[in-house]
Every structure is written in C-alpha cells, then in structure tokens.
Amino acid sequence: MGFILVQILTGLSSAASLFLVAAGLSLIFGVTRVVNFAHGSFYMLGAYIGLTLVALFGDLFGRGHLAFWSALLCAALAVGAIGALVEIVILRRIYRSPELFQLVATFGVILVIQDLTLWGWGPEDQLGPRAPDLRGAIMIMGEPLPRYDLVLIAAGPVVLLLFWLLLNRTRFGILVRAATADREMVGALGVNQAWLFTGVFFLGSFLAGLGGALQLPKGGANLLMDFGVLAAAFVVVVVGGMGSIAGAFLAAVLIGQLQAFGVLFIPQSTLVMMFLVMAVVLVIRPFGLLGRPELVGQGRQMLDDPLRPTGWRFKALALALVALLAAAPLWLGDYGLVLLIDILILALFATALHAIIGPGGLVSFGHAAYFGGGAYAAALLVKYAGTPMSLNLVLAPPAAALLALAIGWFCVRLSGVYFAMLTLAFAQIVWSVVFQWGTVTGGDDGLLGIWRSPWASDRVAYYWLVLACCTAGILALRHGLHSPFGYALRAGRDSPLRAEAIGIDVRRQQWAAFTLSGAFAGLAGGLYAYAKGSVFPNEMAIARSFDGIIMVFFGGVQQLSGPLAGAAALTWLKDILFRLEMWRLLLGLAVIAVVLLFPQGLAGFLKARFGRFFGIRPELSA
Amino acid sequence: MTALLELTGVSAAYLKARILFDIDLAVAEREVVALVGRNGAGKSTTIKAVMGIQVSRTGAVRFAGRDVSRLPAYMIARLGIGYVPEERRVFPDLTILENLEVGRQPAREGAPTWTPEALFEIFPNLAELRHRPAGQSSGGEQQMLAIARTLMGNPRLVLLDEPSEGLAPVIVEQMAVAVGKLKQEGLAVLLSEQNLRFAGAVADRAYVIESGHIRFEGPMRRLLDDAALRSAHLSV
C-alpha cells in the first residue's frame, strides 16, 4: 500500500516539469499559433542557467533558502527574456507566413542554443545542486520518498492556480484569452498585438525555464534534455488538447503516473505506454482530452500556383544534369563522389518528404523514422537473415511503408501543427525503441558490417546504382504528383470540404500519400545504410527529420525541383560547416537567415529570377 | 463642413481579386452615413479598407486630418475609429464583461467616455448576462455586445458593418434606437446596410455602391424618394 502511494507521488513529481513545459508551449500556440519547437531548448537553458545562478548566488549570499530559490526564479526569468528576444528578433516577422516557416525558424533557434550551451557549459552531464534542507527522503508508510519530490508535487497545482488567476483576473490574461479566439479582432479593438505576443512568449518561455530549473536537484542538466522533453511535451499537449492549460496538467499527471508505474513492470516500456495512451486518446478525442477542434486559417494561407509540367528546356536541363552526374566519376575525385552519393540519397529523401509537405500540405516533422526505418530494415536483414543487398534494397521501401502506414493512420486524423507534433512524437518513439532495444538493434552502437554485394562494392559502381535508384525514385514521385493521384492530394490540401464533396476521401488520400512518401524515404535509407556500411540510431533522430525539412525548405515548398537544390545546398553547407567548431550555431543562423530573407526558398528565388527561360511561369506575388 | 473620415481614390483587393475601384467617401463629425448596395457590391470591403484589415488597399484614408493609410489596425483604432465587424466576432469564451474589457481604451478628447454601466443602459439585455460567456448569447445580443465592446474604446467614429443582418425585426428596431443614441452622444457613424428601411431610419446621408464603384451620393431622403435610382442600383 505504502509502495503504491509512493509510486503515485513519484509520478506526480515527475509530472510537474512536464506540465510547466507543456503549459508554456500550449499558451504560446494558443495566442500566436506558433508551435515553438525551441521550447525544449528553453527548458534546457533553464536548467543550465539555474545551475550557474545557484552556484553564483550561493557564493554571494550564502547557501540558504533565499539564495537557492531566487536563483531558480532568476534562471526562469532569464529564459523568459531570451524567449521574448527570440520573438522580437525572429518570429515577429513571420507570423503571417505558413506554419513551416515558423517551425523551421524555431528549429534554427534550437541549433543555436545547442551550440551556445555546449560552448558555455561543456559536453559533460551536470549534477544538479541539492535544495537546502530538502536532502534525503521522508518515509511514507515505510517507503522512502525524496523530500524534494514534495516541492515538485506542490509546484504543479500552484502554477496551475497562479496561471488561472492570471488568465481570469488580469487585463493581460483577458487579452490573452481573447487573442486565442480571434487575434485580428483584438488588434482592431486597439490592442497592440506585437507586445501581447512578446508578453506571451516571455511567459511561455519563463514556464519552460522554470520547469528546467526546478528539476535540477532531481535530474541535473545535460545536452540531450531539449529533444527529450520536447517529444514528451508534445505528447502531453496533444493528449491534453492544444491551448488548454488544464488539459496539459491532466495529461502531464497521466503521463507521469504511467512512467512511475510502467517502470515497475516493464522498465523499457514507458515510451511505448506513452504511445498507447496517446493513440487511445486520439482515436476517442482527436483534439485531446480538453481540447477543441483546430481553428483553421487566420489569414495566412498562401495562394499557390498550380503545378505545371515543365517546358522542354527544363527537361533538357534535367537530362543534361543526369548525364553530367553519370559522368561524374570521370572528373570527380573519391571525396567528391562520396559527397555526391550523400546528396543524391538526401535529394530522394527530401523529394519524398516534399511530396507530403508541398502537394500534401502536411508538415511531417518525423520523416527520419522512415528513412531510418529503411536503413534498419536493410541492416537487420543483413544481420538476421543474411539476405543479399539487392533483395534488401527491394525490401527496405515496403518495410518503411509499413511503418508509415501504421503511424500515418493516427497522424492523418489531424492536420496542421497537430500533424507536425504527432509525426515528431511518433518518430521519437521509434527512435527510442531502436535506441533502447540494444539486444536486437545494437542500441547506441548501431549495426556495423552492412557490406555491399561484390558487384557494387566498388565506389563508382555503387555511385551509379545510387544515381539510378534516386533518379528513378524522384521521377516516379514527380510523375505521381502530376497524375490524378496528385491532383486529388492537392485538392484535399486546398479545399478539404470541396474535395470531399466531389468524392475524394481526403484522409485516405493523405494516408496513401504519407505511406508512399515513407516508402521512398525507406529506399533512400536503405541506400544510405549500404553507402556507409553501418546504421546508427542517429538516422532516425529528430535532427535527421529536421535535415529533411530544411532541405525542402531551402528548396522552396511549392517547387518540385526544390528538394534537389535543397539537398545539394544543405550537404554542401554542412560539409563546409562541419569543419568549423560551432557548425550548429552557424547552420542555425543560416537557416534563420533563409527564413527571413528568402521566403520562397532558394529554388523559388531562382525560379522567380530565371524561370521564364525554362518555360516556367513566374510566381505571382500573393 | 470638414470631414472626420475621408477616403480618396481608394481601391482594395482581397487576395488577388479586386473589389473596390477608386472610391471617394467622407463622413463628417456627428454624421450618420449609410453605405448601401447589393450583396457583394463592396460594402464590407470599404469598411475593412478603412481599418486596413483582410484587404490590401491603395489610395488615401484620412481621419481627423491625419493620413492613416499606412498605420496598422490597432493604431487606427487608437486614433478613435471603432470597428464593429459583420460577423460580430465576439470572444465566445469570455464573459460579456470580459469582452467589454478587451475593448477598453483610455478616455479621449472630443469623444464620449463609456463605462460598462453606461453601456448597459443603452443595451439593457446585456446587463443581466454580464457574467455569462458571450458564446451563449443570441445573435441580437452578440450584435449589441459587439457594438458595446467597440464603444469601450471611446471612439469618435463607429464603423458598423451590416448591423441589422440576420436579426429579428424587433431587435432591428432596438438597433435603430441604439444608433440614434450614438448620434445623440456626438458620435459619427458609417454603416453598411442592405436593409434600406433600417438605413433610412438612421442615416443622414447615403452612398450607393455597385460592383466596387460609388453610383450615388446624397441625402438619405433623396435616395428614399427616388424609386428609379433605387431600382437601378439596389433592387435584386
């Protein structure tokens, strides 16, 4: 009995930080309609800054209560200020842009913060300081419970109460709630939205920072905290209902309890349990426990020009490009060839992702799951079945497609940012399974010895194979998007109701497209595994998904030729940046700069400049 | 008579569709002006063009002698233009009182200052509902709330977009009385209307708009008396 009680209390204490992060995320989204992917980074910053301030305040004012708690509070305030700064400098300029721009921009922020944190505090995991007078444990019915857990247990409800008072009893809160419903109308009534948004960002980031600082005595600080908490916070927000603070609390408690009890029975099962809860909730209540149907469009749809078959000049150019690439081994060195293999594989991956983001209108933030899925399918077949390369490359796409089929079934029930969060959360779960199930997948050590068949063991031969596969894959995807299948997909994106009315099952169409996209991503993954001779969980990680997003984004969302340009640009950029110490920082800044400077993407920019020559009509400015 | 609001050569487009062509329009201090026309003629677009929301526009918009055509909507509102949208757009989860709070702005010289209590006198129905979420009230109540919320900003000019649309006749009458009271308090009003009877009851002057062009400008009386004019531009 005492044991169960202590487990419940442990669950409640681990819910606290999760709730703070999710509440901030939910608040920011509710008002600004921006899903702040950098929210996990704010959480991490809260922990690191807290670490420094606790030490500093301890030296200055003695190691008493006042010094400790005010250090945590100041850390949270500092993170709030950083969040406000990010809003003012970056996000304020792109509120009217499509969701993808905001997601990419906040991802740029993640990269910048990762490197700055590494630079400031070093790569080692940091132990958290103990709270004064809260060392040790108390006994509850003969079972120990860390004293500090009591603070965390209290923190959740206290913050919930303060939040409620703020939202219901202050003018700021009333404006926040009004803006959540209709921000344009709030502006028309004379409220300066810019400062309201900045205030909301401050508050949301403050909560994330507080969450990070408060968990210090329990969890310390490390550089993986950002993505770890991000996926969990997404699950909490999706389960609780976007924009609902009470829902976030409820969901955080639920997930906390699951983790506390799941650990007892099947230690590795917590993520799978989280997945199950999310799946059940989404099937019963697609918008979460206390959520409401998503508000669609607040004046930021883009008018896209219809896709047109390209002119003969463009086709000639494409043909010339393929010919040039085929002849590459004649004029390119070994290193260049390796780079080209990467570019081609990533171009296929990006093209597959683009099919679902551009024409499908669904921003998948977890496509690494299918890329990695294909790679692991091939690698596992080598390890456990010993099948030859050609067969494995044929089997990798269907394996990835199967994964996409299962995950897509849940995801296409939602759209917009929910879809993005859900795909990311699922991908994170797939990654965790691979990472944790070491006996089968090799865990962190990956799977080595994925050797190519003798006929392709030569680098040039494999390069030609990759070129053939990727060209065929990209052409097949292009063809699909110019076929009735593609028309129906775009019809569903542009006007779901009208598409339904003329007999298109939009959801099924999206599901099929998602699965197809997964299959091609799987092909890219399979080719990648053989190119490297090994597979690591990294191929499934969030960073890989973001690579795909950035390639699509660099290339321009509504450009079919974009992913190729994007893949080349990113690979080239990374190749240069990797040699530098703070490449993430530079990449992040580059990404942010592209968002702010080239809202059409690189290929869109080129098209606007040179498109006429290739028989492509220039884009009308929306 | 100097104009409080003056539109000169205003054109407006919604996304890529052009709706307004070279509109000239003026509203004087303490004047109630009706903008009448058929469905889709450009009445709401004209009103939105004043606020600069949802449409892109060219041309000059001057308010109280100041060029406002480059200002964001919230600045225009702060200068003393109150906007009541056609769809009312009350905040459904907020109570009536909270809705009024969102509209509250500091007192303004040359315009009456409103409090919730003063507004409840003009719109008595709202008084009893003050603690109820606005989403639970009827269409007529929401229309009254939308006007009251705008008045909390102490405007000098109120833009009323289709105030009688979709309301029961008895509520339309109450609306007419309310508009009369605003005029009494010294406010100027620009309203768009399809309901000529309502417009005739409250307005001093009228503009007739058709396919994005102004076809008539003159005293309301003349429009009401001229059957040929009405059938040319207004009859369906």
Short mmCIF file of C-alpha atoms in Angstrom, two decimals, chain B residues 24-133:
data_model
loop_
_atom_site.label_atom_id
_atom_site.label_comp_id
_atom_site.label_asym_id
_atom_site.label_seq_id
_atom_site.Cartn_x
_atom_site.Cartn_y
_atom_site.Cartn_z
CA ASP B 24 -14.29 58.63 -52.71
CA LEU B 25 -16.22 58.83 -49.48
CA ALA B 26 -16.46 61.16 -46.49
CA VAL B 27 -18.11 61.19 -43.08
CA ALA B 28 -18.48 64.44 -41.17
CA GLU B 29 -18.41 64.92 -37.42
CA ARG B 30 -21.69 63.77 -35.79
CA GLU B 31 -22.98 62.45 -39.09
CA VAL B 32 -24.58 59.07 -39.72
CA VAL B 33 -23.74 57.85 -43.21
CA ALA B 34 -25.13 54.71 -44.81
CA LEU B 35 -23.31 52.70 -47.43
CA VAL B 36 -25.97 50.74 -49.30
CA GLY B 37 -25.70 48.26 -52.09
CA ARG B 38 -26.43 44.71 -53.14
CA ASN B 39 -24.73 41.64 -51.83
CA GLY B 40 -21.12 41.59 -52.97
CA ALA B 41 -21.10 45.22 -54.09
CA GLY B 42 -18.16 46.09 -51.85
CA LYS B 43 -19.78 47.50 -48.70
CA SER B 44 -17.90 45.37 -46.19
CA THR B 45 -14.70 45.73 -48.19
CA THR B 46 -15.00 49.52 -47.93
CA ILE B 47 -15.30 49.26 -44.16
CA LYS B 48 -12.39 46.82 -43.93
CA ALA B 49 -10.35 49.10 -46.18
CA VAL B 50 -10.73 51.88 -43.60
CA MET B 51 -9.29 49.62 -40.90
CA GLY B 52 -6.78 48.08 -43.24
CA ILE B 53 -7.65 44.51 -42.28
CA GLN B 54 -8.03 41.46 -44.51
CA VAL B 55 -7.68 43.54 -47.68
CA SER B 56 -4.81 45.23 -49.41
CA ARG B 57 -5.63 48.76 -50.45
CA THR B 58 -4.27 51.77 -52.28
CA GLY B 59 -5.40 55.36 -52.05
CA ALA B 60 -5.64 57.80 -49.18
CA VAL B 61 -7.54 57.31 -45.93
CA ARG B 62 -7.56 60.37 -43.71
CA PHE B 63 -9.03 60.52 -40.23
CA ALA B 64 -9.28 63.77 -38.28
CA GLY B 65 -6.90 65.38 -40.72
CA ARG B 66 -4.30 62.64 -40.43
CA ASP B 67 -3.21 60.13 -43.05
CA VAL B 68 -3.86 56.71 -41.57
CA SER B 69 -3.44 54.57 -44.68
CA ARG B 70 -0.09 53.19 -43.57
CA LEU B 71 -0.99 52.50 -39.95
CA PRO B 72 -1.73 49.05 -38.55
CA ALA B 73 -5.30 48.38 -37.44
CA TYR B 74 -4.59 48.82 -33.74
CA MET B 75 -3.17 52.30 -34.31
CA ILE B 76 -6.20 53.28 -36.35
CA ALA B 77 -8.43 52.04 -33.54
CA ARG B 78 -6.41 54.05 -31.02
CA LEU B 79 -6.93 57.22 -33.03
CA GLY B 80 -10.67 56.87 -32.42
CA ILE B 81 -12.20 54.64 -35.08
CA GLY B 82 -14.31 51.83 -33.67
CA TYR B 83 -14.95 48.82 -35.89
CA VAL B 84 -17.92 46.50 -35.49
CA PRO B 85 -17.48 43.59 -37.91
CA GLU B 86 -20.25 41.99 -39.86
CA GLU B 87 -19.74 38.59 -38.24
CA ARG B 88 -19.70 40.31 -34.81
CA ARG B 89 -16.68 38.31 -33.74
CA VAL B 90 -17.35 38.40 -30.02
CA PHE B 91 -14.96 36.31 -27.94
CA PRO B 92 -17.15 33.30 -27.17
CA ASP B 93 -15.30 32.00 -24.10
CA LEU B 94 -15.08 35.39 -22.44
CA THR B 95 -17.95 36.75 -20.39
CA ILE B 96 -19.83 39.83 -21.58
CA LEU B 97 -17.89 41.95 -19.09
CA GLU B 98 -14.59 40.47 -20.19
CA ASN B 99 -15.48 41.18 -23.82
CA LEU B 100 -16.02 44.81 -22.85
CA GLU B 101 -12.68 44.85 -21.05
CA VAL B 102 -10.89 43.81 -24.24
CA GLY B 103 -12.32 46.89 -25.95
CA ARG B 104 -11.40 49.31 -23.17
CA GLN B 105 -9.11 52.18 -24.08
CA PRO B 106 -8.19 55.41 -22.27
CA ALA B 107 -10.62 58.34 -22.41
CA ARG B 108 -10.32 60.52 -25.48
CA GLU B 109 -10.79 64.20 -26.02
CA GLY B 110 -13.70 65.06 -28.29
CA ALA B 111 -15.43 61.74 -27.74
CA PRO B 112 -17.78 60.44 -25.06
CA THR B 113 -16.24 58.16 -22.44
CA TRP B 114 -18.07 54.88 -21.86
CA THR B 115 -18.25 52.52 -18.93
CA PRO B 116 -19.90 49.11 -18.82
CA GLU B 117 -22.71 50.58 -16.69
CA ALA B 118 -23.40 53.34 -19.22
CA LEU B 119 -23.48 50.76 -21.99
CA PHE B 120 -25.87 48.51 -20.09
CA GLU B 121 -28.30 51.45 -20.09
CA ILE B 122 -28.27 51.57 -23.87
CA PHE B 123 -28.28 47.78 -24.19
CA PRO B 124 -30.29 46.58 -21.20
CA ASN B 125 -30.33 42.97 -22.41
CA LEU B 126 -26.60 42.74 -21.82
CA ALA B 127 -26.80 43.80 -18.19
CA GLU B 128 -28.34 40.55 -16.99
CA LEU B 129 -25.88 38.45 -18.99
CA ARG B 130 -22.74 40.20 -17.84
CA HIS B 131 -21.17 37.14 -16.23
CA ARG B 132 -22.17 34.72 -18.93
CA PRO B 133 -19.83 33.61 -21.75
#
